[in-house]
Short mmCIF file of C-alpha atoms and ligand atoms in Angstrom, two decimals:
data_model
loop_
_atom_site.label_atom_id
_atom_site.label_comp_id
_atom_site.label_asym_id
_atom_site.label_seq_id
_atom_site.Cartn_x
_atom_site.Cartn_y
_atom_site.Cartn_z
CA MET A 1 256.61 193.09 -62.43
CA ALA A 2 256.84 195.39 -59.39
CA LEU A 3 257.30 193.93 -55.93
CA LEU A 4 254.09 192.62 -54.44
CA SER A 5 254.79 194.21 -51.05
CA VAL A 6 255.22 197.60 -52.71
CA ASP A 7 252.12 197.26 -54.91
CA LEU A 8 250.03 196.20 -51.92
CA LYS A 9 251.16 199.12 -49.75
CA GLU A 10 250.67 201.64 -52.60
CA GLY A 11 247.48 200.05 -53.94
CA THR A 12 245.76 200.04 -50.55
CA LYS A 13 246.82 203.53 -49.43
CA THR A 14 243.49 205.21 -50.21
CA VAL A 15 241.38 202.51 -48.54
CA HIS A 16 243.71 202.35 -45.62
CA ALA A 17 243.24 206.11 -45.04
CA GLU A 18 239.52 205.58 -45.40
CA ALA A 19 239.55 202.81 -42.77
CA GLU A 20 241.42 205.09 -40.41
CA ARG A 21 238.70 207.73 -40.90
CA SER A 22 235.91 205.36 -39.95
CA LYS A 23 233.61 206.53 -37.25
CA PHE A 24 234.29 203.40 -35.29
CA VAL A 25 238.02 203.99 -35.36
CA LYS A 26 237.61 207.63 -34.42
CA TYR A 27 235.51 206.73 -31.44
CA PHE A 28 237.84 203.93 -30.47
CA PHE A 29 240.64 206.50 -30.37
CA LYS A 30 238.56 208.73 -28.08
CA GLY A 31 237.81 205.85 -25.75
CA GLU A 32 234.12 206.04 -26.56
CA ILE A 33 233.54 202.49 -27.64
CA THR A 34 231.83 200.80 -24.72
CA PRO A 35 232.99 197.38 -23.55
CA ALA A 36 229.64 195.98 -24.77
CA THR A 37 230.11 197.41 -28.30
CA TYR A 38 233.67 196.21 -28.33
CA GLY A 39 232.45 192.71 -27.27
CA ARG A 40 230.15 192.65 -30.26
CA PHE A 41 232.91 193.91 -32.53
CA LEU A 42 235.01 190.97 -31.39
CA ILE A 43 232.25 188.68 -32.63
CA SER A 44 232.68 190.13 -36.12
CA LEU A 45 236.42 189.61 -35.91
CA TYR A 46 235.82 186.05 -34.77
CA GLN A 47 233.67 185.32 -37.82
CA VAL A 48 236.36 186.69 -40.14
CA TYR A 49 239.35 184.98 -38.52
CA SER A 50 237.51 181.65 -38.22
CA ALA A 51 236.90 181.74 -41.98
CA LEU A 52 240.36 183.00 -42.82
CA GLU A 53 242.29 180.57 -40.65
CA LYS A 54 240.19 177.61 -41.91
CA ALA A 55 240.79 178.65 -45.51
CA LEU A 56 244.53 179.10 -44.97
CA GLU A 57 244.77 175.69 -43.29
CA GLU A 58 242.93 174.10 -46.21
CA ASN A 59 245.28 175.69 -48.71
CA LYS A 60 248.54 175.44 -46.88
CA ASP A 61 250.03 173.12 -49.49
CA ASN A 62 249.64 175.75 -52.19
CA ALA A 63 253.25 176.88 -52.62
CA ASN A 64 252.34 180.62 -52.63
CA VAL A 65 249.92 180.42 -49.70
CA GLN A 66 252.54 178.44 -47.79
CA LEU A 67 255.02 181.32 -48.07
CA LEU A 68 252.64 183.49 -45.98
CA TYR A 69 251.32 180.79 -43.71
CA PHE A 70 252.41 181.43 -40.11
CA PRO A 71 249.76 179.79 -37.89
CA LYS A 72 251.93 179.65 -34.80
CA GLU A 73 252.92 183.30 -34.99
CA LEU A 74 249.76 184.84 -36.40
CA ALA A 75 246.65 182.75 -35.74
CA ARG A 76 244.13 184.86 -33.81
CA LYS A 77 241.16 182.54 -33.31
CA GLU A 78 242.20 181.30 -29.85
CA ALA A 79 243.23 184.73 -28.72
CA LEU A 80 239.86 186.05 -29.82
CA GLU A 81 238.09 183.32 -27.83
CA GLU A 82 239.93 184.56 -24.74
CA ASP A 83 238.87 188.17 -25.30
CA LEU A 84 235.32 187.14 -26.26
CA GLU A 85 234.92 185.42 -22.91
CA PHE A 86 236.39 188.40 -21.10
CA PHE A 87 234.11 190.96 -22.74
CA ASN A 88 230.94 188.90 -23.34
CA GLY A 89 231.09 186.23 -20.65
CA PRO A 90 231.04 182.42 -21.02
CA GLU A 91 227.90 182.42 -23.18
CA TRP A 92 229.58 184.38 -26.02
CA ARG A 93 229.06 181.63 -28.58
CA GLU A 94 225.34 182.40 -28.49
CA MET A 95 226.19 185.75 -30.00
CA LEU A 96 227.63 184.22 -33.14
CA THR A 97 224.21 184.15 -34.76
CA PRO A 98 222.63 185.87 -36.61
CA VAL A 99 225.55 186.50 -38.87
CA SER A 100 225.43 190.14 -39.94
CA PRO A 101 225.39 191.11 -43.64
CA ALA A 102 228.96 192.55 -43.46
CA GLN A 103 230.25 189.51 -41.62
CA GLN A 104 228.61 187.20 -44.18
CA ALA A 105 229.94 189.14 -47.14
CA TYR A 106 233.52 188.93 -45.70
CA ILE A 107 233.20 185.21 -44.99
CA ASP A 108 231.81 184.57 -48.51
CA ALA A 109 234.74 186.45 -50.04
CA ILE A 110 237.25 184.38 -48.14
CA GLU A 111 235.53 181.15 -48.98
CA ARG A 112 235.29 182.15 -52.66
CA CYS A 113 239.04 182.72 -52.76
CA SER A 114 239.69 179.43 -50.97
CA LYS A 115 237.71 177.51 -53.57
CA THR A 116 238.55 179.39 -56.74
CA LYS A 117 241.92 181.08 -56.38
CA PRO A 118 243.77 180.31 -53.12
CA GLU A 119 246.49 182.84 -54.01
CA LEU A 120 243.98 185.55 -53.24
CA LEU A 121 243.98 184.44 -49.59
CA ILE A 122 247.36 186.20 -49.44
CA ALA A 123 245.43 189.41 -49.74
CA HIS A 124 243.16 188.58 -46.85
CA SER A 125 246.18 187.53 -44.66
CA TYR A 126 248.07 190.70 -45.54
CA VAL A 127 245.18 193.04 -44.75
CA ARG A 128 244.33 191.54 -41.40
CA TYR A 129 247.57 190.30 -39.92
CA LEU A 130 249.90 193.10 -41.06
CA GLY A 131 247.18 195.54 -39.88
CA ASP A 132 247.01 193.82 -36.53
CA LEU A 133 250.78 194.06 -36.18
CA SER A 134 250.66 197.78 -37.07
CA GLY A 135 247.70 199.98 -36.23
CA GLY A 136 246.25 197.18 -34.17
CA GLN A 137 248.96 197.82 -31.59
CA ILE A 138 247.88 201.41 -31.23
CA LEU A 139 244.25 200.25 -30.75
CA ALA A 140 245.37 197.91 -28.00
CA LYS A 141 246.90 200.74 -26.06
CA LYS A 142 243.75 202.80 -26.35
CA LEU A 143 241.64 199.82 -25.23
CA GLN A 144 243.79 199.35 -22.12
CA LYS A 145 243.92 203.08 -21.34
CA TYR A 146 240.21 203.80 -21.53
CA ASN A 147 238.84 200.61 -20.03
CA ASP A 148 241.31 200.37 -17.21
CA LEU A 149 241.72 196.70 -18.01
CA PRO A 150 243.44 194.41 -15.53
CA GLU A 151 247.02 193.64 -16.52
CA GLY A 152 247.10 191.42 -19.63
CA LYS A 153 243.29 191.06 -19.80
CA GLY A 154 241.04 191.71 -22.84
CA VAL A 155 243.92 192.36 -25.29
CA ALA A 156 244.93 188.85 -26.24
CA PHE A 157 243.89 189.59 -29.81
CA TYR A 158 246.62 192.22 -30.13
CA SER A 159 249.25 190.20 -28.26
CA PHE A 160 251.46 188.16 -30.59
CA ASP A 161 253.33 186.07 -28.03
CA GLN A 162 255.22 184.14 -30.69
CA ILE A 163 256.58 187.31 -32.33
CA GLU A 164 259.48 188.93 -30.52
CA ASN A 165 259.90 191.87 -32.83
CA ALA A 166 256.90 192.99 -34.86
CA THR A 167 258.95 195.19 -37.17
CA ALA A 168 261.35 192.39 -38.01
CA PHE A 169 258.48 190.05 -38.52
CA LYS A 170 256.71 192.48 -40.91
CA ASP A 171 259.93 192.91 -42.84
CA MET A 172 260.21 189.15 -43.18
CA TYR A 173 256.52 188.95 -44.20
CA ARG A 174 257.14 191.54 -46.96
CA ILE A 175 260.11 189.52 -48.24
CA ARG A 176 257.85 186.51 -48.42
CA LEU A 177 255.22 188.54 -50.30
CA ASN A 178 257.90 189.36 -52.85
CA GLN A 179 258.68 185.68 -53.27
CA VAL A 180 255.16 184.85 -54.38
CA GLU A 181 255.30 183.53 -57.92
CA VAL A 182 252.23 184.38 -59.89
CA ASP A 183 251.51 185.89 -63.31
CA GLU A 184 250.77 189.59 -63.72
CA GLU A 185 247.05 189.08 -63.74
CA THR A 186 247.07 187.25 -60.39
CA HIS A 187 249.51 189.81 -58.97
CA GLN A 188 247.01 192.55 -59.74
CA ALA A 189 244.14 190.42 -58.49
CA ILE A 190 245.86 190.08 -55.11
CA VAL A 191 246.13 193.87 -54.88
CA GLN A 192 242.44 194.29 -55.89
CA GLU A 193 241.37 191.66 -53.36
CA SER A 194 243.31 193.53 -50.71
CA CYS A 195 241.44 196.70 -51.48
CA GLN A 196 238.18 194.85 -51.28
CA ALA A 197 239.18 193.31 -47.99
CA PHE A 198 239.80 196.82 -46.60
CA ILE A 199 236.32 197.84 -47.78
CA ARG A 200 234.85 194.75 -46.07
CA ASN A 201 236.49 195.85 -42.87
CA ILE A 202 235.02 199.35 -43.27
CA ASP A 203 231.65 197.74 -43.86
CA ILE A 204 232.03 195.85 -40.55
CA PHE A 205 232.92 199.13 -38.78
CA GLN A 206 229.83 200.73 -40.29
CA GLU A 207 227.61 198.18 -38.82
CA PHE A 208 228.41 199.77 -35.45
CA ASP A 209 227.81 203.32 -36.56
CA HIS A 210 224.22 203.38 -35.24
CA GLU A 211 225.54 202.45 -31.78
CA LEU A 212 227.81 205.48 -31.95
CA GLU A 213 225.17 207.92 -33.06
CA GLY A 214 224.60 210.81 -30.70
CA LEU A 215 228.30 210.90 -29.77
CA PRO A 216 229.41 214.16 -31.38
CA LEU A 217 232.76 214.42 -33.18
CA THR A 218 235.14 217.06 -31.88
CA LYS A 219 235.52 220.27 -33.91
CA LYS A 220 238.96 219.14 -35.00
CA GLU A 221 237.48 215.84 -36.29
CA GLN A 222 234.72 217.61 -38.15
CA GLU A 223 237.27 219.79 -39.87
CA ALA A 224 239.38 216.77 -40.76
CA LEU A 225 236.41 215.02 -42.20
CA ALA A 226 235.36 218.05 -44.19
CA ALA A 227 238.81 218.06 -45.73
CA VAL A 228 238.40 214.63 -47.26
CA PRO A 229 238.85 215.26 -50.97
CA ILE A 230 235.51 214.16 -52.37
CA GLU A 231 236.69 214.94 -55.92
CA THR A 232 239.32 212.21 -55.38
CA ALA A 233 236.50 209.80 -54.63
CA ALA A 234 234.61 211.01 -57.73
CA ALA A 235 237.70 210.53 -59.88
CA GLU A 236 238.18 207.07 -58.53
CA SER A 237 234.64 206.15 -59.39
CA THR A 238 235.72 205.87 -63.02
CA GLY A 239 239.14 204.41 -62.30
CA PHE A 240 240.80 201.46 -60.70
CA LEU A 241 238.89 201.50 -57.45
CA ALA A 242 235.62 201.76 -59.18
CA SER A 243 236.20 198.36 -60.66
CA LEU A 244 236.40 196.91 -57.15
CA ALA A 245 233.34 198.06 -55.30
CA PRO A 246 232.43 201.54 -56.39
CA SER A 247 229.19 201.90 -54.56
CA ASN A 248 230.67 200.70 -51.29
CA LEU A 249 233.73 202.92 -51.45
CA ILE A 250 231.99 206.07 -52.65
CA ASN A 251 229.15 205.50 -50.23
CA SER A 252 231.41 205.14 -47.27
CA LEU A 253 233.44 208.15 -48.34
CA ALA A 254 230.24 210.12 -48.75
CA VAL A 255 229.09 209.00 -45.37
CA ALA A 256 232.44 209.96 -43.91
CA VAL A 257 232.24 213.51 -45.20
CA GLY A 258 228.63 213.85 -44.15
CA LEU A 259 227.26 214.14 -47.70
CA LYS A 260 225.08 211.08 -47.19
CA SER A 261 223.41 209.54 -44.18
CA ASN A 262 224.32 206.05 -43.22
CA ALA A 263 220.78 204.77 -43.20
C1 HEM B 1 243.06 202.38 -36.21
C2 HEM B 1 243.38 202.90 -37.30
C3 HEM B 1 244.65 202.54 -37.96
C4 HEM B 1 245.86 203.03 -37.72
C5 HEM B 1 246.24 204.12 -36.73
C6 HEM B 1 246.79 202.34 -38.54
C7 HEM B 1 248.13 202.60 -38.61
C8 HEM B 1 249.04 201.91 -39.40
C9 HEM B 1 250.45 202.23 -39.48
C10 HEM B 1 251.17 203.27 -38.64
C11 HEM B 1 250.97 201.40 -40.36
C12 HEM B 1 252.41 201.36 -40.82
C13 HEM B 1 253.18 200.31 -40.06
C14 HEM B 1 254.50 199.91 -40.62
O1 HEM B 1 254.77 200.14 -41.84
O2 HEM B 1 255.31 199.37 -39.87
C15 HEM B 1 249.89 200.55 -40.85
C16 HEM B 1 250.07 199.56 -41.73
C17 HEM B 1 249.06 198.73 -42.14
N1 HEM B 1 247.72 198.77 -41.80
FE1 HEM B 1 246.87 200.15 -40.57
N2 HEM B 1 246.09 201.40 -39.32
C18 HEM B 1 244.78 201.50 -38.94
C19 HEM B 1 243.77 200.76 -39.40
C20 HEM B 1 243.91 199.69 -40.24
C21 HEM B 1 242.86 198.84 -40.64
C22 HEM B 1 241.38 198.93 -40.22
C23 HEM B 1 243.41 197.86 -41.44
C24 HEM B 1 242.77 196.68 -42.15
C25 HEM B 1 241.76 196.05 -41.64
C26 HEM B 1 244.85 198.16 -41.56
C27 HEM B 1 245.73 197.44 -42.24
C28 HEM B 1 247.07 197.75 -42.41
C29 HEM B 1 248.00 197.03 -43.25
C30 HEM B 1 247.67 195.85 -44.10
C31 HEM B 1 249.26 197.67 -43.05
C32 HEM B 1 250.55 197.26 -43.72
C33 HEM B 1 250.92 198.18 -44.88
C34 HEM B 1 252.20 197.80 -45.51
O3 HEM B 1 253.23 198.06 -44.98
O4 HEM B 1 252.11 197.11 -46.60
N3 HEM B 1 245.08 199.26 -40.79
N4 HEM B 1 248.73 200.91 -40.29
#
């Protein structure tokens, strides 16, 4: 059996690239996400992390989950509360309802894993926390740069105070991933659940697309989007990724390349 850290990285490459191409991410990079939109995006994150961190806590005695359980270093719920107050004001909890369809689907997926196959929570931890320690750090810099945030304010979510060296931590996390002891079927299921978790993140991004409408992409971005190999997406529709969530994946790819409207 191949190393889980390697299979996760390889297996999620396509969906990672797709996440990076999301409209939301593109606008984030251009500094065109308003603080109000970002405040609402934080609500989505809060729903996801509340569910994830509750599920991890409930399953921390599972030997495999325990290997990847680092509440002190990784837990984001409290940090999110700080940022939520900063961006949305003290009444932010009133914004937790109604729960949006993409938020609900993500929460349901996490709860399903928690109840039926806790090992799959490893996938959800991997996708969110390793992402936050990687691309998330780039996003934090953009957020600070474009919003002229006061020193240390509004970026608690991206600040891992208990982690001195993110690269060393990620290396250690990957070693732990490779110590997970599961059969081949579960190993593959963790990779598949990770791909689905990426798609759930893309679905959350897409819930903000309508707020971004009217903000044109630059010429360079249009060219980059036009270069997305749609035949790859079509090929995948009969392959591995198709077994995960074909309509979601192909739809979001089609939206990304402008073949389909997002309505
Ligand atoms: C803003 C767009 C993004 C950028 C620029 C970005 C960038 C990166 C980079 C540079 C790495 C490699 C880090 C390393 O190996 O040390 C990485 C890894 C990763 N990213 Fe992203 N990312 C983005 C979006 C996302 C999203 C939306 C997710 C999931 C929600 C995500 C999840 C991950 C994961 C799980 C890894 C670890 C891969 C591995 O080594 O196994 N990323 N990202």
